[in-house]
């Protein structure tokens, strides 16, 4: 069976044919590093990690290049730096904010079982490429300089008589409607309301670089140009897959396409545009004001990263997810069980019943259902399938031990009580044996009697 992926641009599921099977190339928009990542931000990271793993499985580890950027130039970063480190020079404060947030992001996504991408470019290290693209756009008549800004003109793009895509195609918006619906209080330096910023002047004290297009004052890039530049540097003018959350389709990805296609005179930037659906919490949009804003960092205090990972993958990546405590508890139970039966087993080849749904536009809920099916049968195929999907990073004993530690249960005390209960049972004192079982249950310990003796685990 072949891999099929849903492409936001063509609005259909198509066979995936890489431009070069020995170098399959994927770009995913990464975090803006100014604060802890929330559980919604974890969704694209986990979803595209699964795709990365699947592509490596299909084309070979050495033949897949995955680029996920770090946005370290942004107004939100500047504001956070000024607020958190008022005593420091702004540039130094910004470095502190981006370094600390970047470190935290890595700790979070490592714990979620995500492989590091092949390259993690930082915007601040690609200013030269941004300037180069901007110069090309100005020369080509797609962008212009006004009051030390450089602006991209979607109308110039659509007026060009060439094989360029039309602005608005990715997000299925018509430029005419955008023009008609534009706000009245448009920045005075814009020729048209729909023009967007490629480069702008920096305020005093803000990070700044030599400007392109003959502008004397120093400045800094807009957000969209950052991704066009980093994708170009690491993946070339035209590559296979570009991903991110559904909220990025417009304007971010629409503008990336416009910049890259006009600068390189290409019909396409990426052949497949993939977007994950949004995550909400207990039926509500996640927001700071509703108080249901959860960071990955906080969740990891209560749940192993693999539980969060499984919980994310139980929903197809294009559907919205409702993130609930109930579903987390179920995911934890499932993983407890899989760890018990499969973690210490020699992993076999991933099962065809698991790979096939993954090939169908990453149908992870069906793949998970197939793994439930393997549980009572081919556990070595279950182990192999789980590993392919980024699970079973620990041994069964480590997993159980972590659960015990997190629960605060004293294992020695539990063993002592179980020995007492065994003694009571052998002298047929069932009243005492039941009392001890209830005591253990109250401590959060579940016991199981079999011919081999009594085993126990932390009840979820
Ligand atoms: P941001 O830092 O806001 O640019 O977001 C980083 C990534 O997380 C982007 O791909 C967003 O589309 C994605 N994202 C942000 N919030 C959510 C959410 N609630 N559900 C799913 N994805 C999200
Ligand atoms: Zn981007």
Short mmCIF file of C-alpha atoms in Angstrom, two decimals, residues 289-457:
data_model
loop_
_atom_site.label_atom_id
_atom_site.label_comp_id
_atom_site.label_asym_id
_atom_site.label_seq_id
_atom_site.Cartn_x
_atom_site.Cartn_y
_atom_site.Cartn_z
CA UNK A 289 -8.67 34.11 30.81
CA UNK A 290 -10.77 30.93 31.12
CA UNK A 291 -8.09 29.47 33.40
CA UNK A 292 -7.90 26.26 31.35
CA UNK A 293 -4.59 27.06 29.72
CA UNK A 294 -2.36 24.04 30.33
CA UNK A 295 1.34 23.90 29.63
CA UNK A 296 3.11 20.68 28.65
CA UNK A 297 5.42 21.34 31.59
CA UNK A 298 2.52 21.25 34.11
CA UNK A 299 0.94 18.13 32.59
CA UNK A 300 4.26 16.29 32.74
CA UNK A 301 4.20 16.66 36.53
CA UNK A 302 1.09 14.45 36.64
CA UNK A 303 1.43 12.20 33.60
CA UNK A 304 4.24 10.40 31.80
CA UNK A 305 4.94 11.98 28.41
CA UNK A 306 3.83 8.81 26.61
CA UNK A 307 0.36 9.12 28.14
CA UNK A 308 0.05 12.63 26.67
CA UNK A 309 1.37 11.31 23.35
CA UNK A 310 -1.14 8.44 23.20
CA UNK A 311 -3.95 10.73 24.24
CA UNK A 312 -3.09 13.06 21.35
CA UNK A 313 -2.91 10.26 18.79
CA UNK A 314 -6.28 8.74 19.71
CA UNK A 315 -7.84 11.48 17.55
CA UNK A 316 -7.13 11.83 13.83
CA UNK A 317 -4.80 14.79 13.32
CA UNK A 318 -7.22 16.76 11.15
CA UNK A 319 -10.13 16.52 13.60
CA UNK A 320 -10.47 18.83 16.57
CA UNK A 321 -9.44 17.25 19.88
CA UNK A 322 -11.28 17.68 23.12
CA UNK A 323 -8.58 17.21 25.78
CA UNK A 324 -10.20 15.76 28.91
CA UNK A 325 -9.10 14.28 32.20
CA UNK A 326 -11.26 11.22 31.56
CA UNK A 327 -9.55 10.48 28.28
CA UNK A 328 -6.12 10.96 29.90
CA UNK A 329 -7.00 8.41 32.57
CA UNK A 330 -8.00 5.91 29.89
CA UNK A 331 -4.80 6.53 27.95
CA UNK A 332 -2.80 5.91 31.12
CA UNK A 333 -4.59 2.59 31.70
CA UNK A 334 -3.94 1.51 28.12
CA UNK A 335 -0.25 2.28 28.43
CA UNK A 336 0.02 0.49 31.79
CA UNK A 337 -1.35 -2.57 30.07
CA UNK A 338 0.85 -2.29 26.97
CA UNK A 339 3.91 -1.81 29.15
CA UNK A 340 3.07 -4.95 31.11
CA UNK A 341 2.57 -7.14 28.06
CA UNK A 342 4.95 -5.66 25.48
CA UNK A 343 7.72 -3.52 27.00
CA UNK A 344 10.06 -6.40 27.81
CA UNK A 345 9.29 -8.40 24.68
CA UNK A 346 11.78 -8.55 21.80
CA UNK A 347 10.11 -6.20 19.29
CA UNK A 348 9.17 -7.72 15.95
CA UNK A 349 8.33 -5.95 12.70
CA UNK A 350 5.50 -3.43 13.05
CA UNK A 351 2.24 -5.11 12.09
CA UNK A 352 0.72 -4.51 8.65
CA UNK A 353 -2.59 -3.86 10.40
CA UNK A 354 -0.94 -0.87 12.14
CA UNK A 355 1.07 0.46 9.17
CA UNK A 356 -1.87 0.39 6.75
CA UNK A 357 -4.05 2.93 8.56
CA UNK A 358 -0.98 5.14 9.07
CA UNK A 359 -0.42 5.10 5.30
CA UNK A 360 -3.98 6.37 4.91
CA UNK A 361 -3.30 10.00 5.89
CA UNK A 362 -1.93 9.09 9.33
CA UNK A 363 -5.03 7.40 10.68
CA UNK A 364 -3.64 6.95 14.19
CA UNK A 365 -6.99 6.09 15.86
CA UNK A 366 -7.32 3.06 13.56
CA UNK A 367 -3.67 2.14 14.12
CA UNK A 368 -4.29 2.25 17.88
CA UNK A 369 -7.39 0.07 17.49
CA UNK A 370 -5.25 -2.42 15.54
CA UNK A 371 -2.74 -2.47 18.41
CA UNK A 372 -5.54 -3.32 20.83
CA UNK A 373 -6.23 -6.24 18.49
CA UNK A 374 -2.63 -7.44 18.69
CA UNK A 375 -2.63 -7.36 22.48
CA UNK A 376 -4.04 -10.85 22.91
CA UNK A 377 -2.07 -12.32 19.98
CA UNK A 378 1.18 -11.22 18.39
CA UNK A 379 2.74 -9.19 21.21
CA UNK A 380 6.09 -8.94 19.47
CA UNK A 381 4.37 -7.18 16.55
CA UNK A 382 2.61 -5.02 19.14
CA UNK A 383 5.99 -4.13 20.67
CA UNK A 384 7.44 -3.30 17.23
CA UNK A 385 4.39 -1.20 16.31
CA UNK A 386 4.46 0.71 19.59
CA UNK A 387 8.15 1.48 19.15
CA UNK A 388 7.58 2.72 15.61
CA UNK A 389 5.02 5.14 17.00
CA UNK A 390 7.41 6.42 19.67
CA UNK A 391 6.22 4.40 22.69
CA UNK A 392 7.93 1.96 25.09
CA UNK A 393 11.01 4.09 25.77
CA UNK A 394 11.28 2.47 29.22
CA UNK A 395 11.29 -1.08 30.57
CA UNK A 396 8.17 -2.43 32.30
CA UNK A 397 9.93 -2.13 35.67
CA UNK A 398 10.95 1.50 35.05
CA UNK A 399 7.40 2.35 34.03
CA UNK A 400 5.87 0.71 37.12
CA UNK A 401 8.58 2.21 39.34
CA UNK A 402 7.87 5.71 38.10
CA UNK A 403 4.18 5.22 38.76
CA UNK A 404 4.94 4.07 42.30
CA UNK A 405 7.22 7.02 42.89
CA UNK A 406 4.65 9.46 41.57
CA UNK A 407 1.96 7.93 43.79
CA UNK A 408 4.13 8.19 46.90
CA UNK A 409 3.42 4.54 47.75
CA UNK A 410 6.14 2.86 49.81
CA UNK A 411 6.93 -0.41 47.99
CA UNK A 412 8.54 -2.04 51.06
CA UNK A 413 5.42 -1.39 53.11
CA UNK A 414 3.24 -2.83 50.33
CA UNK A 415 5.38 -5.99 50.16
CA UNK A 416 5.17 -6.35 53.95
CA UNK A 417 1.35 -6.06 53.89
CA UNK A 418 1.08 -8.56 51.05
CA UNK A 419 3.22 -11.06 53.02
CA UNK A 420 0.94 -10.57 56.04
CA UNK A 421 -2.11 -11.12 53.86
CA UNK A 422 -0.62 -14.29 52.35
CA UNK A 423 0.03 -15.59 55.87
CA UNK A 424 -3.58 -14.77 56.91
CA UNK A 425 -4.92 -16.56 53.86
CA UNK A 426 -2.88 -19.69 54.51
CA UNK A 427 -4.32 -19.86 58.05
CA UNK A 428 -7.78 -19.26 56.47
CA UNK A 429 -8.25 -15.94 58.30
CA UNK A 430 -10.22 -14.36 55.43
CA UNK A 431 -11.47 -11.48 57.58
CA UNK A 432 -7.87 -10.34 58.11
CA UNK A 433 -6.92 -10.99 54.48
CA UNK A 434 -9.86 -8.82 53.26
CA UNK A 435 -8.97 -6.09 55.73
CA UNK A 436 -5.42 -5.92 54.32
CA UNK A 437 -6.69 -5.91 50.73
CA UNK A 438 -8.98 -2.97 51.54
CA UNK A 439 -6.13 -1.20 53.27
CA UNK A 440 -3.96 -1.61 50.17
CA UNK A 441 -6.83 -0.41 47.96
CA UNK A 442 -7.12 2.68 50.14
CA UNK A 443 -3.41 3.28 49.55
CA UNK A 444 -4.10 3.13 45.80
CA UNK A 445 -2.61 -0.35 45.35
CA UNK A 446 -4.40 -3.04 43.35
CA UNK A 447 -3.44 -6.68 43.93
CA UNK A 448 -3.91 -9.73 41.79
CA UNK A 449 -3.71 -13.35 43.01
CA UNK A 450 -2.59 -16.14 40.72
CA UNK A 451 -0.99 -19.57 40.98
CA UNK A 452 2.44 -17.89 41.02
CA UNK A 453 1.53 -15.69 43.97
CA UNK A 454 0.30 -12.16 44.50
CA UNK A 455 1.39 -9.26 42.29
CA UNK A 456 0.52 -5.62 42.75
CA UNK A 457 0.43 -2.32 40.91
#
